[in-house]
Amino acid sequence: MKTNGHKPSPAAHLPKCPTGIQGLDEITDGGLPRGRPTLVCGGAGCGKTLLAAEFLVRGAVQFDEPGVFMAFEETEKELTANVASLGFDLAGLVRRKKISLDYVHIEPGEMQESGEYDLEGLFVRLNHAIDSIGAKRVVLDTLEALFAGLRNEAILRSELRRLFRWLKDKGVTAVITAERGREQLTRHGLEEYVSDCVILLDHRVNDQIATRHLRVVKYRGALHGTNEFPFLIGDEGISVLPITSLGLNHKISSERISTGIPRLDAMLGGRGFFRGSSILLTGTPGTGKTIVAANFAQAAALRGERTLFFSFEESPNQIIRNTLSIGLRLEPLVKRGLLRFHAARPSLYGLEMHLATMFKEIATFQPRVVIIDPITSLMDAGTASECRAMVTRLVDYLKAGQVTTLFTSLTQAGHALQQSEASMSSLMDSWLLLQDTEGNGERNRVLYVLKARGMAHSNQIREFLISDRGIDLVDAYIGASGVLTGSARAAQGALEKAAVLATQQEAARRKRELERKREAIERQISGLRSDHESETMELRRIDEQVGTSTLMLTTERTASGILRQADAKVTTNTRRDPRQGRKIS
Amino acid sequence: MKTKTVKRRATVSKRQPAKLWQLRLYVMDSTAKSQTAFANLKRLCESHLKGIYRIKVIDLLKHPHLAKGAQILAIPTVVRKLPKPVRTILGNLSDTERVLVGLDLRPVN
């Protein structure tokens, strides 16, 4: 429906008259049809007069378009007082000739009618008012009062038709308010005359919570948002909160910011969250959501980033005191203006009002990090669909400003964690889960990263310890017997240690044994070696003995041979042989 | 500006006999409708208030700023300034009976 970004040429477009009312110009893609009358209808107390008045005041102040306010129900004084509560200085604008007020007094029964008449008197007054200040805008609030004052309806209707024609000819952008009728848009069928633009206001009560809605029923010749949009009347006038006017085209940062808990950063790919992302932190009661949030807030503030902490459960002082007990020092940061708390009870006012207040706080403080603790408290202030719409708007609004937001969310014990937040989690970029595990007569906190868009993250469950030094994340024991935390984890650790020790001792014993064996063998080896050596000696001695005796024998034989004069040659050969044999041995 | 005029008229009236009637006829231009209204009013006054009435005709075309102060809505309109309370009658006064009721005029016995 919306033509954001690529606007068609102005020639093809109906000229628009910006209202300056927050959100309304987005729905109508630029404002009300310029130079034509617009009908604003709705029941009692839904803000018709206020919308009309704001249209006029903003026109005079922001767009330099003076306006005429013709009131049929409230006197000038009443009107000035009523809109003063929204910060509009009507009297000042009247003095500066930016706005002309004209109260048309109609007292039914005070006037007698006799014969024909026309409403030229009204035309004269209007014309005079328009011309005296050069008005471009006109408000007629509530024209239908004429029906109560004038009996001749035939004349009245024809005169009204003439009036709207006249307004168009005059070229003023007019807003005509009318009371809502039972079966038609207005009680007296004014929509019949105003055919260019009709806006319907509505004030409904759902579950004891009243919400105002605005719908553009008709806008001839222009595209417009057809949905019903919640709107509210704050202390700066009306703001319509169109969910659809925010697109998914915000700028993206790849900068990462620390969570304030080093081990948690490590779980998120080592560098923490993306700047401008939205983070959901769910947990059952007492799992430390606020503490994680306070850590994040402190880390941001210490980096010098302005941080806004919306607290819907605890007072700021209570948070400061409680977090001091775990070593967080928030008070100096508050004093330095880096950290601001905004605390309000969720039941204080309706959802839309909360949203508007938050928008206002964000707009004035300009934070880089916003913490909402917890978002679920606000859920009580509206119906589920409204809450979702509200969170969407908040997320979009913050993302558009590249504000990193941490929402904590309380899950009632016994609910399925993932399911209860499913509607909200799709809006979030990261989702951390804090959980209690019960066992061994104790409750222990665990934390895990359920999702983290666009970053590598740990799939592990970590045990989450809160001590007076702060938060620590400990590897939980994960084994065959499941996730062990607390004393069970410690016991398991001791068990493992004992087992390791036993293995070490066993190894040492076996080593010693082998050493002993080796030594024994060595001893044996050296024994054998000495045996071997003595035997060799023996052998040599034997050889020598044999050699000597042979020599002696040969010598004797030679000698006897010489004596007998036997063949000498043979004997020399035999004499050499034994020598050789000795050498070999 | 208008309030001034009213006050002046009020002080003047105190000097007049108590029974004086001050009537104002608001018209736009001297159209046939205005003429009819004036003629009707004059006729009625002549028959019921002879000698003790004054009619002032105000042309809003010439004095448009007077319409706001006098709370004029329809044309023509007759306003009875005196005697108090102020009474207003819309239309060309063709319905005599209604005008008499509107002006709180009892027919002369």
PDB file of C-alpha atoms in Angstrom, chain A residues 138-310:
ATOM      1  CA  VAL A 138     -10.750  25.479   8.643  1.00  0.00           C
ATOM      2  CA  VAL A 139     -12.220  23.335  11.375  1.00  0.00           C
ATOM      3  CA  LEU A 140     -15.937  23.013  11.968  1.00  0.00           C
ATOM      4  CA  ASP A 141     -16.501  21.296  15.277  1.00  0.00           C
ATOM      5  CA  THR A 142     -19.204  19.820  15.490  1.00  0.00           C
ATOM      6  CA  LEU A 143     -21.338  21.005  12.639  1.00  0.00           C
ATOM      7  CA  GLU A 144     -24.127  18.666  13.606  1.00  0.00           C
ATOM      8  CA  ALA A 145     -25.011  20.899  16.510  1.00  0.00           C
ATOM      9  CA  LEU A 146     -26.925  22.851  13.862  1.00  0.00           C
ATOM     10  CA  PHE A 147     -29.391  19.985  13.611  1.00  0.00           C
ATOM     11  CA  ALA A 148     -30.282  20.490  17.245  1.00  0.00           C
ATOM     12  CA  GLY A 149     -30.736  24.235  16.865  1.00  0.00           C
ATOM     13  CA  LEU A 150     -32.533  24.506  13.568  1.00  0.00           C
ATOM     14  CA  ARG A 151     -35.821  22.844  12.998  1.00  0.00           C
ATOM     15  CA  ASN A 152     -36.060  23.150   9.263  1.00  0.00           C
ATOM     16  CA  GLU A 153     -33.967  20.215   8.161  1.00  0.00           C
ATOM     17  CA  ALA A 154     -34.661  20.732   4.468  1.00  0.00           C
ATOM     18  CA  ILE A 155     -33.105  24.172   4.566  1.00  0.00           C
ATOM     19  CA  LEU A 156     -30.272  22.955   6.751  1.00  0.00           C
ATOM     20  CA  ARG A 157     -29.320  20.131   4.425  1.00  0.00           C
ATOM     21  CA  SER A 158     -29.335  22.229   1.334  1.00  0.00           C
ATOM     22  CA  GLU A 159     -27.306  24.859   3.151  1.00  0.00           C
ATOM     23  CA  LEU A 160     -24.758  22.269   4.304  1.00  0.00           C
ATOM     24  CA  ARG A 161     -24.354  21.076   0.759  1.00  0.00           C
ATOM     25  CA  ARG A 162     -23.767  24.682  -0.227  1.00  0.00           C
ATOM     26  CA  LEU A 163     -21.312  25.135   2.648  1.00  0.00           C
ATOM     27  CA  PHE A 164     -19.082  22.249   1.586  1.00  0.00           C
ATOM     28  CA  ARG A 165     -19.163  23.459  -1.986  1.00  0.00           C
ATOM     29  CA  TRP A 166     -18.278  26.911  -0.751  1.00  0.00           C
ATOM     30  CA  LEU A 167     -15.375  25.588   1.333  1.00  0.00           C
ATOM     31  CA  LYS A 168     -13.954  23.835  -1.710  1.00  0.00           C
ATOM     32  CA  ASP A 169     -14.326  26.960  -3.802  1.00  0.00           C
ATOM     33  CA  LYS A 170     -12.608  28.918  -1.088  1.00  0.00           C
ATOM     34  CA  GLY A 171      -9.709  26.494  -1.407  1.00  0.00           C
ATOM     35  CA  VAL A 172      -9.340  25.826   2.293  1.00  0.00           C
ATOM     36  CA  THR A 173      -8.505  22.423   3.733  1.00  0.00           C
ATOM     37  CA  ALA A 174     -11.339  21.774   6.111  1.00  0.00           C
ATOM     38  CA  VAL A 175     -11.859  19.291   8.896  1.00  0.00           C
ATOM     39  CA  ILE A 176     -15.452  18.713   9.881  1.00  0.00           C
ATOM     40  CA  THR A 177     -16.126  16.662  12.943  1.00  0.00           C
ATOM     41  CA  ALA A 178     -19.314  14.708  13.442  1.00  0.00           C
ATOM     42  CA  GLU A 179     -20.835  12.435  15.978  1.00  0.00           C
ATOM     43  CA  ARG A 180     -20.871   8.754  15.150  1.00  0.00           C
ATOM     44  CA  GLY A 181     -24.288   7.442  14.151  1.00  0.00           C
ATOM     45  CA  ARG A 182     -25.849   4.082  14.904  1.00  0.00           C
ATOM     46  CA  GLU A 183     -26.048   2.652  11.455  1.00  0.00           C
ATOM     47  CA  GLN A 184     -24.147   5.178   9.487  1.00  0.00           C
ATOM     48  CA  LEU A 185     -20.876   6.946   9.972  1.00  0.00           C
ATOM     49  CA  THR A 186     -22.461  10.103  11.304  1.00  0.00           C
ATOM     50  CA  ARG A 187     -25.693  10.712  13.102  1.00  0.00           C
ATOM     51  CA  HIS A 188     -27.062  13.061  10.468  1.00  0.00           C
ATOM     52  CA  GLY A 189     -25.463  11.558   7.414  1.00  0.00           C
ATOM     53  CA  LEU A 190     -22.856  14.246   6.839  1.00  0.00           C
ATOM     54  CA  GLU A 191     -20.700  11.748   4.979  1.00  0.00           C
ATOM     55  CA  GLU A 192     -23.140  12.273   2.156  1.00  0.00           C
ATOM     56  CA  TYR A 193     -21.736  15.771   1.611  1.00  0.00           C
ATOM     57  CA  VAL A 194     -18.096  15.156   2.383  1.00  0.00           C
ATOM     58  CA  SER A 195     -16.952  12.653  -0.128  1.00  0.00           C
ATOM     59  CA  ASP A 196     -13.220  13.212  -0.322  1.00  0.00           C
ATOM     60  CA  CYS A 197     -11.850  11.885   2.904  1.00  0.00           C
ATOM     61  CA  VAL A 198     -13.479  10.292   5.903  1.00  0.00           C
ATOM     62  CA  ILE A 199     -11.574   9.379   9.049  1.00  0.00           C
ATOM     63  CA  LEU A 200     -13.229   7.299  11.705  1.00  0.00           C
ATOM     64  CA  LEU A 201     -12.154   7.454  15.333  1.00  0.00           C
ATOM     65  CA  ASP A 202     -13.087   4.842  17.822  1.00  0.00           C
ATOM     66  CA  HIS A 203     -12.630   4.253  21.508  1.00  0.00           C
ATOM     67  CA  ARG A 204     -12.937   0.634  22.547  1.00  0.00           C
ATOM     68  CA  VAL A 205     -12.515  -1.167  25.795  1.00  0.00           C
ATOM     69  CA  ASN A 206     -10.968  -4.594  25.727  1.00  0.00           C
ATOM     70  CA  ASP A 207     -10.344  -6.395  28.972  1.00  0.00           C
ATOM     71  CA  GLN A 208     -10.854  -3.174  30.885  1.00  0.00           C
ATOM     72  CA  ILE A 209      -8.228  -1.456  28.803  1.00  0.00           C
ATOM     73  CA  ALA A 210      -9.361   1.378  26.615  1.00  0.00           C
ATOM     74  CA  THR A 211      -7.640   1.964  23.328  1.00  0.00           C
ATOM     75  CA  ARG A 212      -8.368   4.562  20.721  1.00  0.00           C
ATOM     76  CA  HIS A 213      -8.298   3.599  17.084  1.00  0.00           C
ATOM     77  CA  LEU A 214      -8.177   5.559  13.891  1.00  0.00           C
ATOM     78  CA  ARG A 215      -9.168   4.364  10.454  1.00  0.00           C
ATOM     79  CA  VAL A 216      -9.180   6.122   7.122  1.00  0.00           C
ATOM     80  CA  VAL A 217     -12.499   4.922   5.782  1.00  0.00           C
ATOM     81  CA  LYS A 218     -12.278   6.699   2.532  1.00  0.00           C
ATOM     82  CA  TYR A 219      -9.735   8.794   0.725  1.00  0.00           C
ATOM     83  CA  ARG A 220     -10.781   9.593  -2.775  1.00  0.00           C
ATOM     84  CA  GLY A 221      -8.020   9.663  -5.292  1.00  0.00           C
ATOM     85  CA  ALA A 222      -5.213   8.500  -3.049  1.00  0.00           C
ATOM     86  CA  LEU A 223      -3.739   5.386  -1.611  1.00  0.00           C
ATOM     87  CA  HIS A 224      -3.973   5.129   2.111  1.00  0.00           C
ATOM     88  CA  GLY A 225      -3.478   2.636   4.910  1.00  0.00           C
ATOM     89  CA  THR A 226      -6.837   0.944   5.362  1.00  0.00           C
ATOM     90  CA  ASN A 227      -6.105  -0.667   8.687  1.00  0.00           C
ATOM     91  CA  GLU A 228      -7.310   0.408  12.044  1.00  0.00           C
ATOM     92  CA  PHE A 229      -4.442   2.095  13.804  1.00  0.00           C
ATOM     93  CA  PRO A 230      -4.197   2.627  17.515  1.00  0.00           C
ATOM     94  CA  PHE A 231      -3.599   6.205  18.502  1.00  0.00           C
ATOM     95  CA  LEU A 232      -3.209   8.011  21.709  1.00  0.00           C
ATOM     96  CA  ILE A 233      -3.472  11.424  23.166  1.00  0.00           C
ATOM     97  CA  GLY A 234      -0.301  12.202  25.013  1.00  0.00           C
ATOM     98  CA  ASP A 235       0.954  15.421  26.451  1.00  0.00           C
ATOM     99  CA  GLU A 236       2.237  16.421  23.047  1.00  0.00           C
ATOM    100  CA  GLY A 237      -0.928  15.794  21.172  1.00  0.00           C
ATOM    101  CA  ILE A 238      -2.145  12.879  19.147  1.00  0.00           C
ATOM    102  CA  SER A 239       0.159  10.217  17.890  1.00  0.00           C
ATOM    103  CA  VAL A 240      -1.050   7.526  15.582  1.00  0.00           C
ATOM    104  CA  LEU A 241       1.130   4.454  15.756  1.00  0.00           C
ATOM    105  CA  PRO A 242       1.057   2.773  12.415  1.00  0.00           C
ATOM    106  CA  ILE A 243       2.643  -0.624  12.585  1.00  0.00           C
ATOM    107  CA  THR A 244       2.781  -0.855   8.835  1.00  0.00           C
ATOM    108  CA  SER A 245       4.412   2.482   8.315  1.00  0.00           C
ATOM    109  CA  LEU A 246       7.708   1.093   9.492  1.00  0.00           C
ATOM    110  CA  GLY A 247       9.455  -1.023   6.952  1.00  0.00           C
ATOM    111  CA  LEU A 248      12.135  -3.632   7.118  1.00  0.00           C
ATOM    112  CA  ASN A 249      14.699  -1.419   5.537  1.00  0.00           C
ATOM    113  CA  HIS A 250      16.702  -0.093   8.440  1.00  0.00           C
ATOM    114  CA  LYS A 251      20.447   0.252   8.274  1.00  0.00           C
ATOM    115  CA  ILE A 252      22.495  -2.618   9.585  1.00  0.00           C
ATOM    116  CA  SER A 253      25.692  -2.516  11.555  1.00  0.00           C
ATOM    117  CA  SER A 254      28.215  -5.285  11.757  1.00  0.00           C
ATOM    118  CA  GLU A 255      29.774  -3.790  14.845  1.00  0.00           C
ATOM    119  CA  ARG A 256      29.689  -6.067  17.861  1.00  0.00           C
ATOM    120  CA  ILE A 257      29.230  -4.991  21.439  1.00  0.00           C
ATOM    121  CA  SER A 258      30.091  -6.833  24.598  1.00  0.00           C
ATOM    122  CA  THR A 259      27.460  -8.275  26.884  1.00  0.00           C
ATOM    123  CA  GLY A 260      29.518  -7.359  29.918  1.00  0.00           C
ATOM    124  CA  ILE A 261      30.032 -11.035  30.714  1.00  0.00           C
ATOM    125  CA  PRO A 262      33.230 -12.302  29.068  1.00  0.00           C
ATOM    126  CA  ARG A 263      32.161 -15.923  28.963  1.00  0.00           C
ATOM    127  CA  LEU A 264      28.862 -14.947  27.384  1.00  0.00           C
ATOM    128  CA  ASP A 265      30.713 -12.985  24.733  1.00  0.00           C
ATOM    129  CA  ALA A 266      32.702 -16.118  24.094  1.00  0.00           C
ATOM    130  CA  MET A 267      29.495 -18.066  23.614  1.00  0.00           C
ATOM    131  CA  LEU A 268      28.392 -15.505  21.043  1.00  0.00           C
ATOM    132  CA  GLY A 269      31.254 -16.041  18.689  1.00  0.00           C
ATOM    133  CA  GLY A 270      33.659 -14.302  21.044  1.00  0.00           C
ATOM    134  CA  ARG A 271      32.477 -10.780  20.421  1.00  0.00           C
ATOM    135  CA  GLY A 272      28.993 -10.311  21.849  1.00  0.00           C
ATOM    136  CA  PHE A 273      25.861  -8.955  20.216  1.00  0.00           C
ATOM    137  CA  PHE A 274      25.522  -7.006  17.001  1.00  0.00           C
ATOM    138  CA  ARG A 275      24.929  -3.312  17.462  1.00  0.00           C
ATOM    139  CA  GLY A 276      21.335  -2.418  16.749  1.00  0.00           C
ATOM    140  CA  SER A 277      20.076  -5.922  17.221  1.00  0.00           C
ATOM    141  CA  SER A 278      17.224  -6.884  19.465  1.00  0.00           C
ATOM    142  CA  ILE A 279      17.884  -9.440  22.126  1.00  0.00           C
ATOM    143  CA  LEU A 280      15.387 -11.460  24.049  1.00  0.00           C
ATOM    144  CA  LEU A 281      16.318 -12.860  27.422  1.00  0.00           C
ATOM    145  CA  THR A 282      13.751 -15.288  28.724  1.00  0.00           C
ATOM    146  CA  GLY A 283      13.742 -16.987  32.038  1.00  0.00           C
ATOM    147  CA  THR A 284      11.636 -18.272  34.850  1.00  0.00           C
ATOM    148  CA  PRO A 285      11.444 -16.209  38.050  1.00  0.00           C
ATOM    149  CA  GLY A 286      14.710 -15.752  39.879  1.00  0.00           C
ATOM    150  CA  THR A 287      17.008 -16.903  37.121  1.00  0.00           C
ATOM    151  CA  GLY A 288      18.908 -13.632  37.011  1.00  0.00           C
ATOM    152  CA  LYS A 289      17.410 -11.830  34.042  1.00  0.00           C
ATOM    153  CA  THR A 290      17.713  -8.411  35.621  1.00  0.00           C
ATOM    154  CA  ILE A 291      21.291  -9.144  36.600  1.00  0.00           C
ATOM    155  CA  VAL A 292      22.286 -10.067  33.064  1.00  0.00           C
ATOM    156  CA  ALA A 293      20.479  -6.951  31.867  1.00  0.00           C
ATOM    157  CA  ALA A 294      22.247  -4.796  34.458  1.00  0.00           C
ATOM    158  CA  ASN A 295      25.596  -6.261  33.391  1.00  0.00           C
ATOM    159  CA  PHE A 296      24.849  -5.370  29.814  1.00  0.00           C
ATOM    160  CA  ALA A 297      23.771  -1.877  30.867  1.00  0.00           C
ATOM    161  CA  GLN A 298      26.917  -1.342  32.889  1.00  0.00           C
ATOM    162  CA  ALA A 299      29.153  -2.549  30.087  1.00  0.00           C
ATOM    163  CA  ALA A 300      27.455  -0.195  27.637  1.00  0.00           C
ATOM    164  CA  ALA A 301      27.599   2.766  29.978  1.00  0.00           C
ATOM    165  CA  LEU A 302      31.251   2.105  30.766  1.00  0.00           C
ATOM    166  CA  ARG A 303      31.961   2.215  27.041  1.00  0.00           C
ATOM    167  CA  GLY A 304      30.449   5.687  27.169  1.00  0.00           C
ATOM    168  CA  GLU A 305      27.204   4.763  25.424  1.00  0.00           C
ATOM    169  CA  ARG A 306      24.021   6.247  26.777  1.00  0.00           C
ATOM    170  CA  THR A 307      21.851   3.520  28.176  1.00  0.00           C
ATOM    171  CA  LEU A 308      18.180   3.670  28.999  1.00  0.00           C
ATOM    172  CA  PHE A 309      16.784   1.134  31.418  1.00  0.00           C
ATOM    173  CA  PHE A 310      12.998   0.722  31.476  1.00  0.00           C
TER     174      PHE A 310
END
